[in-house]
């Protein structure tokens, strides 16, 4: 009995992808001051460092470290996302992204997923107020893209942002339960199906 010859797949040359580690300009050294601020729970210092991040020359590992801090608000995450100028990569396929920007796009993908899945919550005092206009502009662009039949790479849920108040937490007004007051004996001897 003769065995069939092994079928060899053709070798496809893949371009090397840049990871967050290969694009780092410096070592994985986090600023000691920021480490102390993070340990102390100073979210304002972490927020300011994330907002001041330089997308062109900064270490993306440091940004990932900053953005994974619990307690950062949704407005900060959106502003950091929009600071990266994602519009120029929004309509490019993964293979069309220039090699020097693949790590940047990967960081934007990660940030977009965290925003969409609810890792960042709105700040209770100001909601999305600092970035509301930019978020509305991005959503309007999404709508016009949908009308043309085009989808960008990063799409946000419109309802997710519309439900967020910009001024302060909304108080939920509950209507009082008006009806007969239940007495102990009535509660004990009333059939279960009537209690509801």
Short mmCIF file of N, CA and C in Angstrom, two decimals:
data_model
loop_
_atom_site.label_atom_id
_atom_site.label_comp_id
_atom_site.label_asym_id
_atom_site.label_seq_id
_atom_site.Cartn_x
_atom_site.Cartn_y
_atom_site.Cartn_z
N UNK A 1 0.83 -1.17 0.00
CA UNK A 1 0.00 0.00 0.00
C UNK A 1 0.88 1.24 0.00
N UNK A 2 0.61 2.12 -0.92
CA UNK A 2 1.43 3.31 -1.08
C UNK A 2 0.81 4.48 -0.35
N UNK A 3 1.61 5.16 0.42
CA UNK A 3 1.12 6.33 1.15
C UNK A 3 1.09 7.54 0.23
N UNK A 4 0.07 8.39 0.43
CA UNK A 4 0.04 9.60 -0.39
C UNK A 4 1.18 10.55 0.01
N UNK A 5 1.62 11.30 -0.95
CA UNK A 5 2.70 12.25 -0.69
C UNK A 5 2.20 13.37 0.22
N UNK A 6 3.07 13.85 1.04
CA UNK A 6 2.70 14.96 1.91
C UNK A 6 2.49 16.22 1.08
N UNK A 7 1.43 16.88 1.40
CA UNK A 7 1.14 18.12 0.69
C UNK A 7 1.76 19.26 1.48
N UNK A 8 2.63 19.97 0.83
CA UNK A 8 3.26 21.10 1.48
C UNK A 8 2.56 22.38 1.06
N UNK A 9 2.26 23.15 2.05
CA UNK A 9 1.62 24.43 1.77
C UNK A 9 2.67 25.41 1.29
N UNK A 10 2.27 26.30 0.40
CA UNK A 10 3.24 27.29 -0.06
C UNK A 10 3.60 28.24 1.08
N UNK A 11 4.83 28.64 1.09
CA UNK A 11 5.30 29.54 2.13
C UNK A 11 4.83 30.95 1.80
N UNK A 12 4.13 31.53 2.74
CA UNK A 12 3.63 32.88 2.57
C UNK A 12 4.50 33.80 3.41
N UNK A 13 5.02 34.81 2.76
CA UNK A 13 5.85 35.76 3.50
C UNK A 13 4.94 36.73 4.23
N UNK A 14 5.06 36.71 5.52
CA UNK A 14 4.29 37.65 6.32
C UNK A 14 5.22 38.77 6.75
N UNK A 15 4.66 39.94 6.78
CA UNK A 15 5.50 41.04 7.24
C UNK A 15 5.57 40.98 8.76
N UNK A 16 6.70 41.30 9.29
CA UNK A 16 6.83 41.23 10.75
C UNK A 16 6.01 42.33 11.40
N UNK A 17 5.23 41.94 12.36
CA UNK A 17 4.41 42.92 13.07
C UNK A 17 5.21 43.49 14.23
N UNK A 18 5.02 44.75 14.44
CA UNK A 18 5.69 45.39 15.56
C UNK A 18 4.84 45.21 16.80
N UNK A 19 5.45 44.79 17.84
CA UNK A 19 4.71 44.67 19.09
C UNK A 19 4.99 45.89 19.94
N UNK A 20 4.30 45.96 21.04
CA UNK A 20 4.53 47.08 21.94
C UNK A 20 5.94 47.04 22.50
N UNK A 21 6.53 45.87 22.57
CA UNK A 21 7.89 45.77 23.11
C UNK A 21 8.93 46.23 22.11
N UNK A 22 8.72 45.97 20.82
CA UNK A 22 9.74 46.32 19.85
C UNK A 22 9.73 47.79 19.50
N UNK A 23 8.66 48.49 19.81
CA UNK A 23 8.60 49.90 19.44
C UNK A 23 9.00 50.81 20.58
N UNK A 24 9.32 50.24 21.70
CA UNK A 24 9.66 51.09 22.85
C UNK A 24 10.96 51.82 22.58
N UNK A 25 10.96 53.09 22.81
CA UNK A 25 12.16 53.90 22.62
C UNK A 25 13.10 53.72 23.82
N UNK A 26 12.51 53.50 24.95
CA UNK A 26 13.31 53.32 26.16
C UNK A 26 12.97 51.96 26.75
N UNK A 27 13.67 51.59 27.78
CA UNK A 27 13.36 50.33 28.45
C UNK A 27 12.00 50.42 29.11
N UNK A 28 11.60 49.34 29.71
CA UNK A 28 10.29 49.30 30.37
C UNK A 28 10.36 49.99 31.72
N UNK A 29 10.91 51.17 31.73
CA UNK A 29 11.07 51.90 32.98
C UNK A 29 9.89 52.82 33.16
N UNK A 30 9.14 52.58 34.19
CA UNK A 30 8.02 53.47 34.50
C UNK A 30 8.56 54.57 35.39
N UNK A 31 8.01 55.73 35.23
CA UNK A 31 8.46 56.85 36.05
C UNK A 31 8.22 56.51 37.51
N UNK A 32 9.26 56.58 38.34
CA UNK A 32 9.08 56.22 39.75
C UNK A 32 8.03 57.09 40.44
N UNK A 33 7.95 58.35 40.02
CA UNK A 33 6.95 59.23 40.64
C UNK A 33 5.54 58.73 40.33
N UNK A 34 5.33 58.28 39.08
CA UNK A 34 4.01 57.76 38.72
C UNK A 34 3.71 56.46 39.44
N UNK A 35 4.73 55.63 39.64
CA UNK A 35 4.51 54.40 40.39
C UNK A 35 4.05 54.70 41.81
N UNK A 36 4.69 55.69 42.42
CA UNK A 36 4.29 56.07 43.78
C UNK A 36 2.88 56.64 43.80
N UNK A 37 2.55 57.43 42.77
CA UNK A 37 1.20 58.01 42.69
C UNK A 37 0.16 56.91 42.52
N UNK A 38 0.50 55.91 41.71
CA UNK A 38 -0.45 54.82 41.47
C UNK A 38 -0.66 54.00 42.73
N UNK A 39 0.43 53.75 43.44
CA UNK A 39 0.32 52.99 44.69
C UNK A 39 -0.47 53.78 45.72
N UNK A 40 -0.26 55.09 45.74
CA UNK A 40 -0.98 55.94 46.69
C UNK A 40 -2.43 56.14 46.30
N UNK A 41 -2.78 55.77 45.07
CA UNK A 41 -4.16 55.92 44.62
C UNK A 41 -4.48 57.32 44.12
N UNK A 42 -3.46 58.06 43.68
CA UNK A 42 -3.67 59.41 43.16
C UNK A 42 -4.06 59.33 41.69
N UNK A 43 -5.35 59.24 41.44
CA UNK A 43 -5.86 59.09 40.08
C UNK A 43 -5.63 60.35 39.26
N UNK A 44 -5.62 61.52 39.91
CA UNK A 44 -5.44 62.76 39.16
C UNK A 44 -4.07 62.81 38.48
N UNK A 45 -3.03 62.35 39.16
CA UNK A 45 -1.69 62.33 38.56
C UNK A 45 -1.64 61.35 37.39
N UNK A 46 -2.27 60.19 37.55
CA UNK A 46 -2.31 59.20 36.47
C UNK A 46 -3.11 59.75 35.29
N UNK A 47 -4.22 60.41 35.58
CA UNK A 47 -5.06 61.00 34.53
C UNK A 47 -4.28 62.05 33.74
N UNK A 48 -3.57 62.93 34.45
CA UNK A 48 -2.80 63.97 33.78
C UNK A 48 -1.68 63.39 32.93
N UNK A 49 -1.02 62.34 33.43
CA UNK A 49 0.05 61.71 32.65
C UNK A 49 -0.52 61.03 31.41
N UNK A 50 -1.68 60.41 31.52
CA UNK A 50 -2.30 59.76 30.35
C UNK A 50 -2.73 60.79 29.32
N UNK A 51 -3.28 61.91 29.77
CA UNK A 51 -3.71 62.95 28.84
C UNK A 51 -2.53 63.64 28.17
N UNK A 52 -1.39 63.69 28.85
CA UNK A 52 -0.21 64.35 28.29
C UNK A 52 0.67 63.38 27.49
N UNK A 53 0.23 62.15 27.31
CA UNK A 53 1.05 61.15 26.61
C UNK A 53 1.30 61.57 25.17
N UNK A 54 2.55 61.42 24.73
CA UNK A 54 2.95 61.76 23.37
C UNK A 54 2.85 60.50 22.51
N UNK A 55 1.85 60.46 21.63
CA UNK A 55 1.61 59.27 20.82
C UNK A 55 2.70 59.06 19.77
N UNK A 56 3.41 60.09 19.41
CA UNK A 56 4.44 59.95 18.37
C UNK A 56 5.76 59.44 18.93
N UNK A 57 6.13 59.88 20.11
CA UNK A 57 7.45 59.52 20.64
C UNK A 57 7.39 58.78 21.96
N UNK A 58 6.21 58.59 22.52
CA UNK A 58 6.09 57.97 23.84
C UNK A 58 6.20 56.46 23.80
N UNK A 59 6.45 55.88 24.95
CA UNK A 59 6.53 54.43 25.11
C UNK A 59 5.11 53.90 25.29
N UNK A 60 4.65 53.09 24.35
CA UNK A 60 3.28 52.59 24.39
C UNK A 60 3.05 51.64 25.57
N UNK A 61 4.10 51.03 26.06
CA UNK A 61 3.95 50.18 27.24
C UNK A 61 3.59 51.02 28.46
N UNK A 62 4.17 52.21 28.53
CA UNK A 62 3.84 53.10 29.64
C UNK A 62 2.38 53.54 29.54
N UNK A 63 1.92 53.81 28.32
CA UNK A 63 0.51 54.18 28.14
C UNK A 63 -0.40 53.02 28.56
N UNK A 64 -0.05 51.81 28.16
CA UNK A 64 -0.85 50.65 28.56
C UNK A 64 -0.89 50.50 30.07
N UNK A 65 0.23 50.76 30.70
CA UNK A 65 0.29 50.70 32.16
C UNK A 65 -0.59 51.77 32.78
N UNK A 66 -0.55 52.98 32.21
CA UNK A 66 -1.37 54.07 32.74
C UNK A 66 -2.86 53.78 32.56
N UNK A 67 -3.23 53.30 31.37
CA UNK A 67 -4.65 53.12 31.06
C UNK A 67 -5.24 51.88 31.73
N UNK A 68 -4.42 51.03 32.29
CA UNK A 68 -4.96 49.86 33.00
C UNK A 68 -5.21 50.16 34.47
N UNK A 69 -5.00 51.39 34.88
CA UNK A 69 -5.22 51.78 36.26
C UNK A 69 -6.72 51.80 36.55
N UNK A 70 -7.12 51.09 37.58
CA UNK A 70 -8.52 51.12 37.98
C UNK A 70 -8.86 52.49 38.54
N UNK A 71 -10.00 53.01 38.16
CA UNK A 71 -10.43 54.30 38.65
C UNK A 71 -10.35 55.41 37.62
N UNK A 72 -9.70 55.16 36.49
CA UNK A 72 -9.69 56.18 35.43
C UNK A 72 -11.10 56.30 34.88
N UNK A 73 -11.49 57.51 34.53
CA UNK A 73 -12.86 57.73 34.08
C UNK A 73 -12.96 57.62 32.56
N UNK A 74 -14.19 57.53 32.10
CA UNK A 74 -14.48 57.35 30.68
C UNK A 74 -14.06 58.55 29.86
N UNK A 75 -14.23 59.76 30.38
CA UNK A 75 -13.85 60.96 29.63
C UNK A 75 -12.35 60.99 29.37
N UNK A 76 -11.55 60.58 30.34
CA UNK A 76 -10.10 60.52 30.15
C UNK A 76 -9.74 59.49 29.10
N UNK A 77 -10.35 58.32 29.16
CA UNK A 77 -10.06 57.28 28.18
C UNK A 77 -10.42 57.72 26.77
N UNK A 78 -11.57 58.37 26.62
CA UNK A 78 -11.97 58.86 25.30
C UNK A 78 -11.02 59.93 24.79
N UNK A 79 -10.59 60.82 25.68
CA UNK A 79 -9.67 61.88 25.26
C UNK A 79 -8.32 61.31 24.85
N UNK A 80 -7.83 60.32 25.58
CA UNK A 80 -6.57 59.66 25.22
C UNK A 80 -6.72 58.97 23.87
N UNK A 81 -7.86 58.32 23.65
CA UNK A 81 -8.13 57.67 22.37
C UNK A 81 -8.13 58.69 21.23
N UNK A 82 -8.80 59.81 21.44
CA UNK A 82 -8.90 60.82 20.38
C UNK A 82 -7.60 61.60 20.20
N UNK A 83 -6.75 61.66 21.22
CA UNK A 83 -5.45 62.32 21.09
C UNK A 83 -4.54 61.59 20.11
N UNK A 84 -4.79 60.31 19.88
CA UNK A 84 -3.94 59.52 18.99
C UNK A 84 -4.24 59.75 17.52
N UNK A 85 -5.20 60.60 17.22
CA UNK A 85 -5.64 60.86 15.85
C UNK A 85 -6.05 59.55 15.15
N UNK A 86 -7.07 58.87 15.71
CA UNK A 86 -7.46 57.57 15.15
C UNK A 86 -8.15 57.67 13.80
N UNK A 87 -8.57 58.86 13.40
CA UNK A 87 -9.31 59.00 12.14
C UNK A 87 -8.46 58.60 10.94
N UNK A 88 -7.15 58.79 11.01
CA UNK A 88 -6.33 58.45 9.84
C UNK A 88 -6.13 56.96 9.67
N UNK A 89 -6.40 56.16 10.71
CA UNK A 89 -6.29 54.71 10.60
C UNK A 89 -7.65 54.02 10.61
N UNK A 90 -8.73 54.77 10.74
CA UNK A 90 -10.05 54.20 10.95
C UNK A 90 -10.54 53.38 9.76
N UNK A 91 -10.14 53.73 8.57
CA UNK A 91 -10.66 53.06 7.38
C UNK A 91 -9.63 52.13 6.74
N UNK A 92 -8.51 51.93 7.39
CA UNK A 92 -7.48 51.05 6.85
C UNK A 92 -7.69 49.63 7.36
N UNK A 93 -7.49 48.67 6.47
CA UNK A 93 -7.52 47.27 6.88
C UNK A 93 -6.26 46.99 7.69
N UNK A 94 -6.30 45.96 8.47
CA UNK A 94 -5.17 45.62 9.33
C UNK A 94 -3.87 45.48 8.54
N UNK A 95 -3.95 44.93 7.33
CA UNK A 95 -2.75 44.74 6.52
C UNK A 95 -2.28 46.02 5.83
N UNK A 96 -3.12 47.03 5.79
CA UNK A 96 -2.77 48.28 5.13
C UNK A 96 -2.12 49.29 6.06
N UNK A 97 -2.14 49.02 7.34
CA UNK A 97 -1.55 49.95 8.31
C UNK A 97 -0.04 49.98 8.10
N UNK A 98 0.54 51.17 7.99
CA UNK A 98 2.00 51.25 7.83
C UNK A 98 2.71 50.57 8.99
N UNK A 99 3.82 49.95 8.68
CA UNK A 99 4.54 49.14 9.65
C UNK A 99 4.92 49.91 10.91
N UNK A 100 5.27 51.16 10.76
CA UNK A 100 5.70 51.94 11.93
C UNK A 100 4.54 52.32 12.83
N UNK A 101 3.30 52.11 12.38
CA UNK A 101 2.13 52.48 13.18
C UNK A 101 1.33 51.27 13.68
N UNK A 102 1.82 50.07 13.46
CA UNK A 102 1.04 48.89 13.87
C UNK A 102 0.88 48.81 15.39
N UNK A 103 1.90 49.17 16.14
CA UNK A 103 1.79 49.13 17.60
C UNK A 103 0.81 50.19 18.08
N UNK A 104 0.82 51.33 17.43
CA UNK A 104 -0.11 52.40 17.79
C UNK A 104 -1.55 51.96 17.55
N UNK A 105 -1.79 51.32 16.41
CA UNK A 105 -3.13 50.84 16.09
C UNK A 105 -3.54 49.72 17.03
N UNK A 106 -2.60 48.88 17.42
CA UNK A 106 -2.91 47.82 18.39
C UNK A 106 -3.29 48.42 19.74
N UNK A 107 -2.60 49.48 20.15
CA UNK A 107 -2.95 50.15 21.40
C UNK A 107 -4.32 50.80 21.29
N UNK A 108 -4.63 51.37 20.12
CA UNK A 108 -5.96 51.96 19.91
C UNK A 108 -7.04 50.88 19.93
N UNK A 109 -6.76 49.73 19.35
CA UNK A 109 -7.71 48.61 19.39
C UNK A 109 -8.01 48.22 20.83
N UNK A 110 -6.98 48.10 21.63
CA UNK A 110 -7.14 47.71 23.03
C UNK A 110 -7.93 48.76 23.80
N UNK A 111 -7.60 50.02 23.57
CA UNK A 111 -8.29 51.11 24.26
C UNK A 111 -9.76 51.17 23.85
N UNK A 112 -10.03 50.95 22.56
CA UNK A 112 -11.41 50.95 22.06
C UNK A 112 -12.21 49.82 22.71
N UNK A 113 -11.60 48.65 22.82
CA UNK A 113 -12.31 47.53 23.45
C UNK A 113 -12.61 47.82 24.91
N UNK A 114 -11.65 48.40 25.62
CA UNK A 114 -11.89 48.71 27.03
C UNK A 114 -13.00 49.74 27.19
N UNK A 115 -13.04 50.72 26.30
CA UNK A 115 -14.09 51.73 26.37
C UNK A 115 -15.44 51.09 26.07
N UNK A 116 -15.49 50.27 25.03
CA UNK A 116 -16.75 49.65 24.63
C UNK A 116 -17.29 48.65 25.62
N UNK A 117 -16.40 47.95 26.31
CA UNK A 117 -16.85 46.91 27.24
C UNK A 117 -17.08 47.41 28.65
N UNK A 118 -16.89 48.70 28.89
CA UNK A 118 -17.24 49.26 30.18
C UNK A 118 -16.15 49.20 31.24
N UNK A 119 -14.89 49.08 30.83
CA UNK A 119 -13.80 49.11 31.81
C UNK A 119 -13.72 50.48 32.48
N UNK A 120 -13.99 51.52 31.70
CA UNK A 120 -13.96 52.88 32.22
C UNK A 120 -15.39 53.35 32.48
N UNK A 121 -15.62 53.89 33.65
CA UNK A 121 -16.94 54.39 34.02
C UNK A 121 -16.93 55.91 34.00
N UNK A 122 -18.08 56.53 33.77
CA UNK A 122 -18.12 57.99 33.78
C UNK A 122 -17.81 58.55 35.17
N UNK A 123 -17.15 59.67 35.18
CA UNK A 123 -16.84 60.33 36.45
C UNK A 123 -18.15 60.83 37.05
N UNK A 124 -18.38 60.64 38.35
CA UNK A 124 -19.68 61.02 38.92
C UNK A 124 -19.94 62.52 38.92
N UNK A 125 -18.90 63.35 38.86
CA UNK A 125 -19.12 64.79 38.93
C UNK A 125 -19.27 65.45 37.57
N UNK A 126 -18.48 65.02 36.58
CA UNK A 126 -18.54 65.71 35.29
C UNK A 126 -18.87 64.82 34.11
N UNK A 127 -19.08 63.55 34.28
CA UNK A 127 -19.51 62.67 33.20
C UNK A 127 -18.57 62.72 32.00
N UNK A 128 -19.11 63.11 30.85
CA UNK A 128 -18.31 63.24 29.63
C UNK A 128 -18.10 64.69 29.22
N UNK A 129 -18.38 65.62 30.10
CA UNK A 129 -18.35 67.05 29.74
C UNK A 129 -17.07 67.50 29.05
N UNK A 130 -15.87 67.10 29.50
CA UNK A 130 -14.67 67.61 28.84
C UNK A 130 -14.49 67.12 27.41
N UNK A 131 -15.09 66.00 27.06
CA UNK A 131 -14.85 65.41 25.75
C UNK A 131 -16.14 65.18 24.98
N UNK A 132 -17.25 65.71 25.48
CA UNK A 132 -18.56 65.47 24.87
C UNK A 132 -18.59 65.92 23.40
N UNK A 133 -18.06 67.10 23.10
CA UNK A 133 -18.12 67.62 21.73
C UNK A 133 -17.33 66.73 20.76
N UNK A 134 -16.16 66.26 21.18
CA UNK A 134 -15.36 65.39 20.32
C UNK A 134 -16.03 64.03 20.14
N UNK A 135 -16.65 63.52 21.20
CA UNK A 135 -17.35 62.24 21.10
C UNK A 135 -18.55 62.35 20.16
N UNK A 136 -19.28 63.47 20.25
CA UNK A 136 -20.43 63.68 19.35
C UNK A 136 -19.94 63.80 17.91
N UNK A 137 -18.81 64.46 17.70
CA UNK A 137 -18.26 64.57 16.34
C UNK A 137 -17.90 63.19 15.78
N UNK A 138 -17.31 62.33 16.61
CA UNK A 138 -16.94 60.98 16.18
C UNK A 138 -18.21 60.17 15.85
N UNK A 139 -19.23 60.30 16.69
CA UNK A 139 -20.48 59.55 16.47
C UNK A 139 -21.19 60.06 15.22
N UNK A 140 -21.17 61.38 14.99
CA UNK A 140 -21.76 61.93 13.76
C UNK A 140 -21.05 61.39 12.53
N UNK A 141 -19.74 61.25 12.61
CA UNK A 141 -18.98 60.67 11.49
C UNK A 141 -19.38 59.21 11.29
N UNK A 142 -19.62 58.49 12.38
CA UNK A 142 -20.10 57.11 12.28
C UNK A 142 -21.43 57.04 11.55
N UNK A 143 -22.33 57.96 11.90
CA UNK A 143 -23.65 57.98 11.26
C UNK A 143 -23.53 58.27 9.77
N UNK A 144 -22.70 59.23 9.41
CA UNK A 144 -22.55 59.55 7.99
C UNK A 144 -21.88 58.39 7.24
N UNK A 145 -20.97 57.68 7.91
CA UNK A 145 -20.37 56.49 7.30
C UNK A 145 -21.42 55.41 7.08
N UNK A 146 -22.29 55.22 8.05
CA UNK A 146 -23.34 54.21 7.92
C UNK A 146 -24.30 54.57 6.80
N UNK A 147 -24.57 55.86 6.62
CA UNK A 147 -25.46 56.29 5.54
C UNK A 147 -24.82 56.01 4.18
N UNK A 148 -23.49 56.08 4.11
CA UNK A 148 -22.78 55.79 2.85
C UNK A 148 -22.51 54.30 2.68
N UNK A 149 -22.77 53.52 3.71
CA UNK A 149 -22.52 52.09 3.65
C UNK A 149 -21.09 51.72 3.97
N UNK A 150 -20.40 52.56 4.72
CA UNK A 150 -19.00 52.33 5.08
C UNK A 150 -18.92 52.16 6.59
N UNK A 151 -18.06 51.27 7.02
CA UNK A 151 -17.84 51.09 8.46
C UNK A 151 -16.38 51.33 8.76
N UNK A 152 -16.14 52.10 9.79
CA UNK A 152 -14.78 52.32 10.25
C UNK A 152 -14.33 51.20 11.17
N UNK A 153 -13.10 51.25 11.53
CA UNK A 153 -12.53 50.21 12.39
C UNK A 153 -13.04 50.33 13.82
N UNK A 154 -13.16 51.56 14.31
CA UNK A 154 -13.56 51.78 15.69
C UNK A 154 -14.92 52.44 15.72
N UNK A 155 -15.93 51.68 16.16
CA UNK A 155 -17.30 52.19 16.25
C UNK A 155 -17.74 52.13 17.71
N UNK A 156 -18.33 53.24 18.15
CA UNK A 156 -18.83 53.31 19.52
C UNK A 156 -20.34 53.23 19.50
N UNK A 157 -20.90 52.72 20.58
CA UNK A 157 -22.35 52.63 20.73
C UNK A 157 -22.88 54.01 21.12
N UNK A 158 -23.77 54.55 20.30
CA UNK A 158 -24.30 55.89 20.54
C UNK A 158 -25.08 55.96 21.85
N UNK A 159 -25.87 54.95 22.12
CA UNK A 159 -26.70 54.95 23.33
C UNK A 159 -25.85 54.94 24.60
N UNK A 160 -24.67 54.36 24.49
CA UNK A 160 -23.76 54.28 25.63
C UNK A 160 -23.36 55.69 26.10
N UNK A 161 -23.14 56.59 25.16
CA UNK A 161 -22.70 57.94 25.51
C UNK A 161 -23.87 58.88 25.77
N UNK A 162 -25.00 58.65 25.13
CA UNK A 162 -26.14 59.54 25.31
C UNK A 162 -26.74 59.43 26.71
N UNK A 163 -26.59 58.28 27.35
CA UNK A 163 -27.20 58.07 28.66
C UNK A 163 -26.40 58.70 29.79
N UNK A 164 -25.22 59.24 29.49
CA UNK A 164 -24.35 59.76 30.54
C UNK A 164 -24.63 61.24 30.74
N UNK A 165 -24.88 61.61 31.97
CA UNK A 165 -25.14 63.01 32.33
C UNK A 165 -23.81 63.74 32.48
N UNK A 166 -23.80 65.02 32.10
CA UNK A 166 -22.58 65.80 32.20
C UNK A 166 -22.47 66.64 33.46
N UNK A 167 -23.57 66.83 34.15
CA UNK A 167 -23.51 67.74 35.28
C UNK A 167 -23.24 67.03 36.61
N UNK A 168 -24.11 66.19 37.02
CA UNK A 168 -23.93 65.50 38.29
C UNK A 168 -24.75 64.21 38.25
N UNK A 169 -24.57 63.37 39.22
CA UNK A 169 -25.37 62.14 39.22
C UNK A 169 -26.86 62.46 39.26
N UNK A 170 -27.60 61.78 38.44
CA UNK A 170 -29.04 61.98 38.42
C UNK A 170 -29.66 61.23 39.59
N UNK A 171 -30.56 61.91 40.29
CA UNK A 171 -31.24 61.23 41.38
C UNK A 171 -32.42 60.46 40.82
N UNK A 172 -32.55 59.27 41.24
CA UNK A 172 -33.66 58.45 40.80
C UNK A 172 -34.83 58.68 41.74
N UNK A 173 -35.92 59.14 41.20
CA UNK A 173 -37.10 59.41 42.01
C UNK A 173 -37.97 58.17 41.99
N UNK A 174 -38.19 57.62 43.15
CA UNK A 174 -39.03 56.43 43.25
C UNK A 174 -40.40 56.85 43.77
N UNK A 175 -41.42 56.36 43.14
CA UNK A 175 -42.77 56.67 43.60
C UNK A 175 -43.05 55.84 44.85
N UNK A 176 -43.72 56.45 45.80
CA UNK A 176 -44.03 55.69 47.02
C UNK A 176 -45.02 54.58 46.71
N UNK A 177 -44.88 53.51 47.43
CA UNK A 177 -45.76 52.36 47.26
C UNK A 177 -47.05 52.63 48.04
N UNK A 178 -48.07 53.07 47.32
CA UNK A 178 -49.34 53.38 47.96
C UNK A 178 -50.26 52.19 47.82
N UNK A 179 -50.79 51.77 48.87
CA UNK A 179 -51.68 50.61 48.86
C UNK A 179 -51.95 50.21 50.29
N UNK A 180 -52.54 49.06 50.43
CA UNK A 180 -52.85 48.65 51.79
C UNK A 180 -51.57 48.21 52.49
N UNK A 181 -51.50 48.54 53.71
CA UNK A 181 -50.36 48.14 54.52
C UNK A 181 -50.59 46.71 54.97
N UNK A 182 -49.57 45.93 54.88
CA UNK A 182 -49.73 44.53 55.27
C UNK A 182 -49.46 44.38 56.76
N UNK A 183 -50.36 43.71 57.39
CA UNK A 183 -50.19 43.40 58.80
C UNK A 183 -49.53 42.04 58.92
N UNK A 184 -49.00 41.76 60.04
CA UNK A 184 -48.30 40.50 60.25
C UNK A 184 -49.21 39.30 60.04
N UNK A 185 -50.44 39.35 60.62
CA UNK A 185 -51.34 38.21 60.50
C UNK A 185 -51.81 38.03 59.06
N UNK A 186 -52.07 39.14 58.39
CA UNK A 186 -52.52 39.04 57.00
C UNK A 186 -51.40 38.45 56.14
N UNK A 187 -50.19 38.84 56.40
CA UNK A 187 -49.05 38.32 55.64
C UNK A 187 -48.85 36.84 55.89
N UNK A 188 -49.03 36.42 57.12
CA UNK A 188 -48.81 35.02 57.44
C UNK A 188 -49.87 34.10 56.87
N UNK A 189 -51.14 34.57 56.84
CA UNK A 189 -52.22 33.67 56.45
C UNK A 189 -52.72 33.88 55.03
N UNK A 190 -52.21 34.87 54.34
CA UNK A 190 -52.64 35.08 52.95
C UNK A 190 -51.95 34.05 52.06
N UNK A 191 -52.66 33.49 51.10
CA UNK A 191 -52.02 32.50 50.23
C UNK A 191 -50.85 33.12 49.45
N UNK A 192 -49.89 32.30 49.13
CA UNK A 192 -48.68 32.76 48.45
C UNK A 192 -48.99 33.36 47.09
N UNK A 193 -49.95 32.78 46.34
CA UNK A 193 -50.22 33.26 44.98
C UNK A 193 -50.88 34.64 44.97
N UNK A 194 -51.42 35.09 46.10
CA UNK A 194 -52.02 36.42 46.14
C UNK A 194 -50.99 37.50 46.47
N UNK A 195 -49.91 37.11 47.09
CA UNK A 195 -48.91 38.10 47.50
C UNK A 195 -48.19 38.71 46.31
N UNK A 196 -48.01 37.95 45.25
CA UNK A 196 -47.39 38.46 44.03
C UNK A 196 -45.99 38.63 44.17
#
